[in-house]
Amino acid sequence: MKDYDPSTIEAKWQRRWEEAKAFETDLKKAKDPYYVLVMFPYPSGDKLHVGHWYNFAPADSYARFMRMHGNDVLEPMGFDAFGLPAENYAIKSGIHPDTSTRSNVQTMVKQLRRMGCMYDWSKMVNTSSPEYYRWTQWLFLQMYKHKLAYKKEASVNFCPQCQTVLANEQAQDGKCERCGTPITQKSLAQWFWKITQYAQRLLDGLEDLDWPDKTKLMQKNWIGRSEGINFRERVKDLDIEFEVYDSIPQTFLAQTFTVIAPEHPLVPKLVAGTSYEKPVMEFVERIRRKKLADKFKIEEEAEGIFTGRYVDNPFGTGDLPIWVCSYVLADYGTGIVNCSAHDERDFAFAKKYNIPLKVVLLPKDHALAEKVKNLEVFYREPDGIIQTPGAAFGMTWEQSRKRVIDYIEMKGFGTTRVHYRLRDWLISRQRYWGAPIPIVYDPEGNPHPVPEKHLPWLLPEDVEFKPTGKSPLTYSKEFIKRTENLFGKGWTPEFDTMDTFVCSSFYYLMYLSSEGFGMQAPHFSETGEGKGERNHLIDPHVERTWMPVSMYIGGPEHACMHLIYARFVMMALKDAGIVSHEEPFQRLVHQGLITNKGAKMSKSKGNVVSPDALVERHGSDAFRMYLMFMGPFTDGGDWSDTGIKGIDRFVQRIFRILPEKMNKKCEQSSALRSGLHRTIKKVTEDIAALRFNTAISALMELLNSMERETAIPLETALTYVKLLAPLAPHIAEELWEMLGGKGFVIDQKWPTFDPAFIKTDTLTIAVQVNGKVRGEIEIPADASKEDVLKAAKDQPNVRKFLEGHALKKEIYVAGKLVSLVV
RNA sequence: GCCGGAGUGGCGGAAUUGGUAGACGCGCACGACUCAAAAUCGUGUGCCGCAAGGCGUUGAGGGUUCGAUUCCCUCCUCCGGCACCA
């Protein structure tokens, strides 16, 4: 028997699959659509690494498993090709991002093909191709049309390294999501998408999604729904009213001052024409400058200045001085907050500026209570006791909440309101390698959408890549000339491009779009270009049948970025009547992260592991099975190739034992039959739950027992090959052919098990005495409880431990064990 | 600080409506084959014991139970997320 030689056999089956167009899915004819999607990769110069394999290969095994269950499976692949790395590479090397991206895509497609996954390459997408970003721009126009896109000046996150603004979601831990540089705050006019309008729907929708609880919780926290009171208040001596948001209204009688954000438009009005105007406006300007100069760090100590104005406090607890204060957020709540002794920051701020405080909550502990009363220590605990006279007196902080809210509403001081932490999505980027925002400005500076007939609104070529804080597109003469030619003299284009997360917020629809109505037949090209022109984003029939994505697999790092943007865009498209579903991804699974020496693989750390050499030596099947066998798919782990040998041996043994032991005439032994059905059950359940590691170990166990048989019937061998097919597709096809199977094994029906065959005639029961295992007994499967207990007590070693003791209790767990207590 | 998750042999890991902890694999040791090595195959692999058998054990400590990796409490360590959101 020859050894299994992956290089020839894998190439052979990849060719056969392709010739038969085995993995091209007819979207319109599908009866049982099942959409398996992995988060599409960035076409980086690092090429395909072990992490991609760890993600893609199990996803493919699952897709194959679903196909063998009779589903019409779509498993597409594409590239999230816009973005900073290609542009940074261009700055360094002078090579145009389009050139390097095309070449990277070509290399990666080649590598991906060698994996032998069921990718339907006819549907490939590349977000940087004009055929694709035409739709990214179309999406922008839809958002603009439905008043979900707007431009405003706001304090935004800015990365001094990348020289661009970033969305809230991309400022992680105060650092740039891409390069790790500390983020600064800057006030700039930028384009936003109104994701906040969907806050409640994004929250409610989570309920019915089959997603990891952790991810749902992260989105929930990110949306940050908070219920509280909006107080209506008046400025004393001025005809100005405003609202103040308070999510913990229990303190309202303790409030002694009010703070307002420096950027708040009310600030100038408060101080206009008074002696406070000059110092206050200087203070505001100083904070603004700090933000402009990238020097404003949020963790710095709070600063503030008195405005000379007071709130005409309706509660009758005295007027509240109004302070401008650096720690107040302009875009959360109303930008104005009432302060009390029972908030830690307010407490510190008041002490710093000698603002009077009032205590309304005391701990039960007397010594501590004295300190709290004397304002020596800050205090706020759920079990603190309310001291203010009235309905809430004597209640705990926690209990009093509802009572206080009812009282406030009854008195008409304010009304309950809901606020969200979620901010609008900042989509402008001052970078080159992205989809240009399809907006032009008239000579007065008013924005106008670029008409759809001019899409794609092409990304100009004649630019300067160097990041200067100015959008690279401003250097393009062609871009400016193009705008003036089309719209008239003095018109200028928007120079910013869109966040790449816009491109990826709807790509799952683009995979489905290549066969829609009114579109030319698609054709595949190495770069993913060449999709025909069409008038609709997606065929409604195809969208109805194929959405939402049945199984979506990707990293957990996207929980509050891509995964929330995509949901928002889908909802907006639904409201615009473009799609019928509200949620894009029904089931979501996060693969684990593969690290190297404990660190995330990255080019800068130089610890990226290339799979190419291992695939060359052991084959795609062995390598993917090794990755799946390492541990649970959702766990990941530190990279090591020790142990791939075990899978290599397994593969070679399958290839040897199956043909060697197969005997068409032999009978199936009852032990083998039982083992086979047990394995079918285990493998079926495990793959369905993405527990590939235990599915593989079950197949190893069955192989071990088959090896002990003198011969195995053909049917058993064929069933084994089918069970193997999702996990090791090439070997399975080869064996299927060798054993005389018809067609592709991937087109066979998945085996089913018969519970009757799993049962065995005798069972082994453990016998415990006082909780310790003292022996084992063999019993017939249908033995009665009495017989089992009798046999247990007769077991010689058990008897030894029972002698001389009175039996207190006897427990029989059917089919498992007997527990005796003396 | 707040919210999650996880700690099992030399290693990756298996087993949870509470029921024989360590499946499967790696590594290691010994043996077979070989002039030899690699590959392959066999046996063993928590501790004591030739064995029968005994003892121990799932981060630490306590609790519930006939029985706890699994449930409860306290603590330790690690990982992930959020963090001037009033």
Short mmCIF file of N, CA, C and O in Angstrom, two decimals, chain A residues 265-358:
data_model
loop_
_atom_site.label_atom_id
_atom_site.label_comp_id
_atom_site.label_asym_id
_atom_site.label_seq_id
_atom_site.Cartn_x
_atom_site.Cartn_y
_atom_site.Cartn_z
N PRO A 265 -23.44 75.33 23.78
CA PRO A 265 -23.79 76.61 23.15
C PRO A 265 -24.40 77.61 24.13
O PRO A 265 -24.43 78.82 23.84
N LEU A 266 -24.84 77.15 25.27
CA LEU A 266 -25.45 78.04 26.26
C LEU A 266 -24.40 78.88 27.01
O LEU A 266 -24.73 79.95 27.54
N VAL A 267 -23.18 78.40 27.03
CA VAL A 267 -22.16 79.06 27.86
C VAL A 267 -22.00 80.55 27.53
O VAL A 267 -22.07 81.39 28.44
N PRO A 268 -21.84 80.91 26.25
CA PRO A 268 -21.67 82.35 25.95
C PRO A 268 -22.88 83.17 26.40
O PRO A 268 -22.72 84.30 26.86
N LYS A 269 -24.06 82.60 26.26
CA LYS A 269 -25.27 83.33 26.64
C LYS A 269 -25.34 83.59 28.14
O LYS A 269 -25.87 84.61 28.58
N LEU A 270 -24.82 82.63 28.90
CA LEU A 270 -24.88 82.78 30.36
C LEU A 270 -24.04 83.97 30.84
O LEU A 270 -24.40 84.66 31.79
N VAL A 271 -22.91 84.16 30.17
CA VAL A 271 -21.97 85.16 30.69
C VAL A 271 -21.97 86.47 29.90
O VAL A 271 -21.27 87.41 30.27
N ALA A 272 -22.73 86.50 28.81
CA ALA A 272 -22.71 87.67 27.93
C ALA A 272 -22.94 88.97 28.72
O ALA A 272 -23.89 89.06 29.51
N GLY A 273 -22.04 89.92 28.52
CA GLY A 273 -22.21 91.25 29.12
C GLY A 273 -21.96 91.30 30.61
O GLY A 273 -22.25 92.32 31.24
N THR A 274 -21.43 90.25 31.20
CA THR A 274 -21.13 90.30 32.63
C THR A 274 -19.62 90.32 32.84
O THR A 274 -18.85 90.09 31.91
N SER A 275 -19.23 90.53 34.08
CA SER A 275 -17.80 90.55 34.39
C SER A 275 -17.20 89.15 34.30
O SER A 275 -15.99 88.97 34.29
N TYR A 276 -18.07 88.15 34.24
CA TYR A 276 -17.57 86.78 34.14
C TYR A 276 -17.24 86.40 32.69
O TYR A 276 -16.60 85.41 32.43
N GLU A 277 -17.73 87.21 31.74
CA GLU A 277 -17.60 86.83 30.34
C GLU A 277 -16.17 86.55 29.93
O GLU A 277 -15.86 85.52 29.34
N LYS A 278 -15.29 87.50 30.28
CA LYS A 278 -13.90 87.38 29.85
C LYS A 278 -13.22 86.12 30.40
O LYS A 278 -12.75 85.28 29.63
N PRO A 279 -13.19 85.95 31.73
CA PRO A 279 -12.51 84.75 32.25
C PRO A 279 -13.15 83.44 31.81
O PRO A 279 -12.44 82.49 31.50
N VAL A 280 -14.46 83.40 31.76
CA VAL A 280 -15.13 82.15 31.38
C VAL A 280 -14.82 81.80 29.93
O VAL A 280 -14.46 80.66 29.61
N MET A 281 -14.91 82.81 29.04
CA MET A 281 -14.66 82.51 27.63
C MET A 281 -13.19 82.19 27.40
O MET A 281 -12.86 81.40 26.50
N GLU A 282 -12.34 82.77 28.21
CA GLU A 282 -10.92 82.41 28.12
C GLU A 282 -10.70 80.96 28.54
O GLU A 282 -9.93 80.23 27.93
N PHE A 283 -11.42 80.57 29.59
CA PHE A 283 -11.34 79.19 30.06
C PHE A 283 -11.82 78.22 28.96
O PHE A 283 -11.16 77.24 28.65
N VAL A 284 -12.96 78.55 28.37
CA VAL A 284 -13.52 77.72 27.30
C VAL A 284 -12.54 77.61 26.14
O VAL A 284 -12.30 76.52 25.61
N GLU A 285 -11.93 78.74 25.80
CA GLU A 285 -10.98 78.77 24.69
C GLU A 285 -9.74 77.92 25.01
O GLU A 285 -9.20 77.23 24.15
N ARG A 286 -9.33 78.00 26.28
CA ARG A 286 -8.14 77.24 26.69
C ARG A 286 -8.40 75.72 26.55
O ARG A 286 -7.55 74.98 26.05
N ILE A 287 -9.57 75.29 26.99
CA ILE A 287 -9.91 73.86 26.86
C ILE A 287 -9.99 73.47 25.38
O ILE A 287 -9.48 72.43 24.97
N ARG A 288 -10.60 74.38 24.57
CA ARG A 288 -10.73 74.08 23.14
C ARG A 288 -9.36 73.95 22.49
O ARG A 288 -9.12 73.06 21.69
N ARG A 289 -8.44 74.89 22.88
CA ARG A 289 -7.07 74.85 22.33
C ARG A 289 -6.36 73.56 22.69
O ARG A 289 -5.68 72.96 21.87
N LYS A 290 -6.56 73.17 23.95
CA LYS A 290 -5.94 71.92 24.41
C LYS A 290 -6.39 70.77 23.53
O LYS A 290 -5.60 69.91 23.15
N LYS A 291 -7.67 70.76 23.22
CA LYS A 291 -8.20 69.69 22.39
C LYS A 291 -7.63 69.78 20.98
O LYS A 291 -7.26 68.77 20.39
N LEU A 292 -7.54 70.99 20.46
CA LEU A 292 -7.01 71.19 19.11
C LEU A 292 -5.56 70.77 19.02
O LEU A 292 -5.11 70.21 18.03
N ALA A 293 -4.82 71.07 20.08
CA ALA A 293 -3.38 70.79 20.06
C ALA A 293 -3.08 69.36 20.48
O ALA A 293 -1.94 69.02 20.78
N ASP A 294 -4.10 68.53 20.49
CA ASP A 294 -3.94 67.13 20.86
C ASP A 294 -3.39 66.98 22.28
O ASP A 294 -2.67 66.04 22.57
N LYS A 295 -3.68 67.93 23.15
CA LYS A 295 -3.12 67.85 24.49
C LYS A 295 -4.16 67.56 25.56
O LYS A 295 -3.84 67.48 26.74
N PHE A 296 -5.41 67.41 25.13
CA PHE A 296 -6.44 67.19 26.12
C PHE A 296 -6.54 65.71 26.46
O PHE A 296 -6.94 64.89 25.65
N LYS A 297 -6.16 65.39 27.69
CA LYS A 297 -6.25 64.00 28.13
C LYS A 297 -7.36 63.91 29.16
O LYS A 297 -7.38 64.67 30.13
N ILE A 298 -8.26 62.96 28.95
CA ILE A 298 -9.44 62.92 29.80
C ILE A 298 -9.15 62.58 31.25
O ILE A 298 -9.89 62.96 32.14
N GLU A 299 -8.04 61.91 31.49
CA GLU A 299 -7.81 61.48 32.87
C GLU A 299 -7.23 62.59 33.75
O GLU A 299 -7.07 62.42 34.96
N GLU A 300 -6.92 63.74 33.13
CA GLU A 300 -6.38 64.83 33.92
C GLU A 300 -7.40 65.37 34.92
O GLU A 300 -8.59 65.18 34.77
N GLU A 301 -6.93 66.05 35.92
CA GLU A 301 -7.80 66.56 36.96
C GLU A 301 -8.81 67.56 36.39
O GLU A 301 -8.51 68.33 35.49
N ALA A 302 -10.00 67.50 36.97
CA ALA A 302 -11.07 68.36 36.47
C ALA A 302 -10.76 69.83 36.76
O ALA A 302 -10.24 70.18 37.80
N GLU A 303 -11.10 70.67 35.78
CA GLU A 303 -10.95 72.11 35.97
C GLU A 303 -12.31 72.76 35.74
O GLU A 303 -13.13 72.23 35.01
N GLY A 304 -12.50 73.94 36.35
CA GLY A 304 -13.78 74.59 36.15
C GLY A 304 -13.72 76.07 36.50
O GLY A 304 -12.72 76.57 37.02
N ILE A 305 -14.80 76.77 36.15
CA ILE A 305 -14.87 78.19 36.47
C ILE A 305 -16.34 78.58 36.67
O ILE A 305 -17.23 78.07 35.98
N PHE A 306 -16.56 79.43 37.64
CA PHE A 306 -17.93 79.87 37.96
C PHE A 306 -18.41 80.86 36.92
O PHE A 306 -17.65 81.71 36.46
N THR A 307 -19.70 80.75 36.51
CA THR A 307 -20.23 81.62 35.47
C THR A 307 -20.90 82.88 36.03
O THR A 307 -21.30 83.77 35.28
N GLY A 308 -21.06 82.91 37.35
CA GLY A 308 -21.78 84.04 37.94
C GLY A 308 -23.30 83.86 37.90
O GLY A 308 -24.04 84.71 38.35
N ARG A 309 -23.74 82.75 37.31
CA ARG A 309 -25.18 82.50 37.18
C ARG A 309 -25.62 81.38 38.11
O ARG A 309 -24.82 80.56 38.54
N TYR A 310 -26.95 81.40 38.38
CA TYR A 310 -27.52 80.40 39.26
C TYR A 310 -28.73 79.75 38.61
O TYR A 310 -29.45 80.38 37.83
N VAL A 311 -28.94 78.50 38.97
CA VAL A 311 -30.19 77.84 38.59
C VAL A 311 -31.22 78.21 39.63
O VAL A 311 -30.95 78.16 40.83
N ASP A 312 -32.40 78.62 39.14
CA ASP A 312 -33.51 78.93 40.03
C ASP A 312 -34.11 77.61 40.47
O ASP A 312 -35.00 77.05 39.83
N ASN A 313 -33.56 77.08 41.51
CA ASN A 313 -33.86 75.71 41.91
C ASN A 313 -35.33 75.53 42.31
O ASN A 313 -35.79 76.11 43.28
N PRO A 314 -36.06 74.70 41.57
CA PRO A 314 -37.49 74.52 41.85
C PRO A 314 -37.75 73.68 43.10
O PRO A 314 -38.86 73.69 43.61
N PHE A 315 -36.74 72.98 43.59
CA PHE A 315 -36.96 72.08 44.73
C PHE A 315 -37.03 72.83 46.05
O PHE A 315 -37.33 72.25 47.09
N GLY A 316 -36.69 74.11 46.01
CA GLY A 316 -36.72 74.89 47.25
C GLY A 316 -35.56 74.59 48.16
O GLY A 316 -35.63 74.78 49.37
N THR A 317 -34.47 74.11 47.58
CA THR A 317 -33.31 73.83 48.42
C THR A 317 -32.18 74.81 48.12
O THR A 317 -31.01 74.49 48.31
N GLY A 318 -32.53 75.96 47.63
CA GLY A 318 -31.51 76.98 47.38
C GLY A 318 -31.06 77.00 45.93
O GLY A 318 -31.15 76.00 45.23
N ASP A 319 -30.58 78.15 45.48
CA ASP A 319 -30.12 78.29 44.10
C ASP A 319 -28.80 77.55 43.90
O ASP A 319 -27.98 77.46 44.80
N LEU A 320 -28.63 77.04 42.67
CA LEU A 320 -27.42 76.27 42.37
C LEU A 320 -26.49 77.09 41.49
O LEU A 320 -26.86 77.48 40.39
N PRO A 321 -25.27 77.38 41.95
CA PRO A 321 -24.31 78.08 41.10
C PRO A 321 -23.95 77.24 39.87
O PRO A 321 -23.80 76.03 39.98
N ILE A 322 -23.83 77.89 38.73
CA ILE A 322 -23.50 77.18 37.49
C ILE A 322 -22.01 77.33 37.18
O ILE A 322 -21.50 78.44 37.08
N TRP A 323 -21.33 76.20 37.04
CA TRP A 323 -19.90 76.18 36.72
C TRP A 323 -19.69 75.59 35.34
O TRP A 323 -20.38 74.64 34.96
N VAL A 324 -18.72 76.13 34.59
CA VAL A 324 -18.26 75.45 33.39
C VAL A 324 -17.19 74.47 33.85
O VAL A 324 -16.33 74.82 34.65
N CYS A 325 -17.26 73.26 33.36
CA CYS A 325 -16.40 72.23 33.94
C CYS A 325 -15.87 71.30 32.85
O CYS A 325 -16.60 70.85 31.97
N SER A 326 -14.57 71.03 32.92
CA SER A 326 -13.89 70.29 31.84
C SER A 326 -14.34 68.84 31.74
O SER A 326 -14.23 68.23 30.69
N TYR A 327 -14.83 68.26 32.81
CA TYR A 327 -15.16 66.83 32.73
C TYR A 327 -16.57 66.55 32.22
O TYR A 327 -16.96 65.39 32.07
N VAL A 328 -17.33 67.57 31.95
CA VAL A 328 -18.70 67.33 31.49
C VAL A 328 -18.70 67.05 29.99
O VAL A 328 -18.09 67.78 29.21
N LEU A 329 -19.38 65.99 29.62
CA LEU A 329 -19.47 65.60 28.21
C LEU A 329 -20.58 66.38 27.55
O LEU A 329 -21.71 66.38 28.01
N ALA A 330 -20.24 67.01 26.42
CA ALA A 330 -21.24 67.84 25.73
C ALA A 330 -22.29 66.98 25.05
O ALA A 330 -23.43 67.38 24.91
N ASP A 331 -21.90 65.78 24.64
CA ASP A 331 -22.85 65.00 23.84
C ASP A 331 -23.43 63.79 24.58
O ASP A 331 -23.85 62.82 23.98
N TYR A 332 -23.44 63.84 25.88
CA TYR A 332 -24.20 62.82 26.59
C TYR A 332 -25.25 63.53 27.42
O TYR A 332 -24.97 64.56 28.04
N GLY A 333 -26.43 62.96 27.47
CA GLY A 333 -27.52 63.62 28.20
C GLY A 333 -27.79 64.96 27.55
O GLY A 333 -27.94 65.06 26.34
N THR A 334 -27.80 66.03 28.35
CA THR A 334 -28.06 67.36 27.80
C THR A 334 -26.82 68.24 27.85
O THR A 334 -26.87 69.41 27.47
N GLY A 335 -25.72 67.70 28.34
CA GLY A 335 -24.50 68.50 28.44
C GLY A 335 -24.46 69.37 29.68
O GLY A 335 -23.53 70.14 29.87
N ILE A 336 -25.49 69.27 30.50
CA ILE A 336 -25.56 70.02 31.76
C ILE A 336 -25.95 69.03 32.86
O ILE A 336 -26.83 68.19 32.65
N VAL A 337 -25.30 69.13 34.00
CA VAL A 337 -25.54 68.16 35.06
C VAL A 337 -25.68 68.87 36.41
O VAL A 337 -24.92 69.79 36.71
N ASN A 338 -26.64 68.42 37.20
CA ASN A 338 -26.72 68.88 38.59
C ASN A 338 -25.83 68.00 39.45
O ASN A 338 -25.81 66.79 39.27
N CYS A 339 -25.12 68.62 40.37
CA CYS A 339 -24.11 67.88 41.12
C CYS A 339 -24.43 67.83 42.61
O CYS A 339 -25.03 68.75 43.17
N SER A 340 -23.95 66.73 43.21
CA SER A 340 -24.18 66.57 44.64
C SER A 340 -22.97 65.92 45.31
O SER A 340 -22.04 65.51 44.64
N ALA A 341 -23.07 65.81 46.63
CA ALA A 341 -21.99 65.20 47.40
C ALA A 341 -21.90 63.70 47.16
O ALA A 341 -20.93 63.07 47.57
N HIS A 342 -22.94 63.14 46.53
CA HIS A 342 -22.96 61.69 46.39
C HIS A 342 -22.52 61.20 45.02
O HIS A 342 -22.92 60.13 44.57
N ASP A 343 -21.73 62.02 44.36
CA ASP A 343 -21.05 61.57 43.15
C ASP A 343 -19.57 61.85 43.37
O ASP A 343 -19.19 62.95 43.78
N GLU A 344 -18.75 60.86 43.09
CA GLU A 344 -17.34 60.95 43.44
C GLU A 344 -16.62 62.13 42.76
O GLU A 344 -15.85 62.85 43.39
N ARG A 345 -16.89 62.34 41.47
CA ARG A 345 -16.22 63.43 40.77
C ARG A 345 -16.71 64.79 41.27
O ARG A 345 -15.95 65.72 41.48
N ASP A 346 -18.05 64.86 41.43
CA ASP A 346 -18.63 66.12 41.92
C ASP A 346 -18.05 66.47 43.28
O ASP A 346 -17.75 67.62 43.58
N PHE A 347 -17.93 65.44 44.12
CA PHE A 347 -17.40 65.60 45.46
C PHE A 347 -15.99 66.20 45.41
O PHE A 347 -15.67 67.19 46.08
N ALA A 348 -15.14 65.61 44.54
CA ALA A 348 -13.77 66.08 44.42
C ALA A 348 -13.72 67.50 43.85
O ALA A 348 -12.95 68.35 44.32
N PHE A 349 -14.56 67.75 42.87
CA PHE A 349 -14.60 69.06 42.22
C PHE A 349 -15.03 70.13 43.21
O PHE A 349 -14.41 71.21 43.31
N ALA A 350 -16.05 69.84 43.99
CA ALA A 350 -16.57 70.80 44.96
C ALA A 350 -15.52 71.11 46.02
O ALA A 350 -15.36 72.26 46.45
N LYS A 351 -14.80 70.09 46.45
CA LYS A 351 -13.76 70.30 47.45
C LYS A 351 -12.65 71.19 46.90
O LYS A 351 -12.16 72.08 47.58
N LYS A 352 -12.30 70.93 45.64
CA LYS A 352 -11.24 71.70 45.01
C LYS A 352 -11.61 73.18 44.93
O LYS A 352 -10.77 74.05 45.16
N TYR A 353 -12.87 73.47 44.62
CA TYR A 353 -13.28 74.87 44.42
C TYR A 353 -14.12 75.41 45.58
O TYR A 353 -14.77 76.44 45.44
N ASN A 354 -14.12 74.68 46.70
CA ASN A 354 -14.85 75.12 47.89
C ASN A 354 -16.33 75.42 47.63
O ASN A 354 -16.87 76.43 48.08
N ILE A 355 -16.94 74.55 46.89
CA ILE A 355 -18.38 74.68 46.67
C ILE A 355 -19.08 73.92 47.79
O ILE A 355 -18.68 72.80 48.12
N PRO A 356 -20.10 74.49 48.40
CA PRO A 356 -20.79 73.81 49.51
C PRO A 356 -21.42 72.48 49.07
O PRO A 356 -21.87 72.38 47.92
N LEU A 357 -21.42 71.52 49.97
CA LEU A 357 -22.03 70.23 49.69
C LEU A 357 -23.06 69.90 50.76
O LEU A 357 -23.00 70.42 51.87
N LYS A 358 -23.98 69.01 50.40
CA LYS A 358 -25.01 68.62 51.35
C LYS A 358 -25.15 67.10 51.32
O LYS A 358 -25.25 66.51 50.26
#
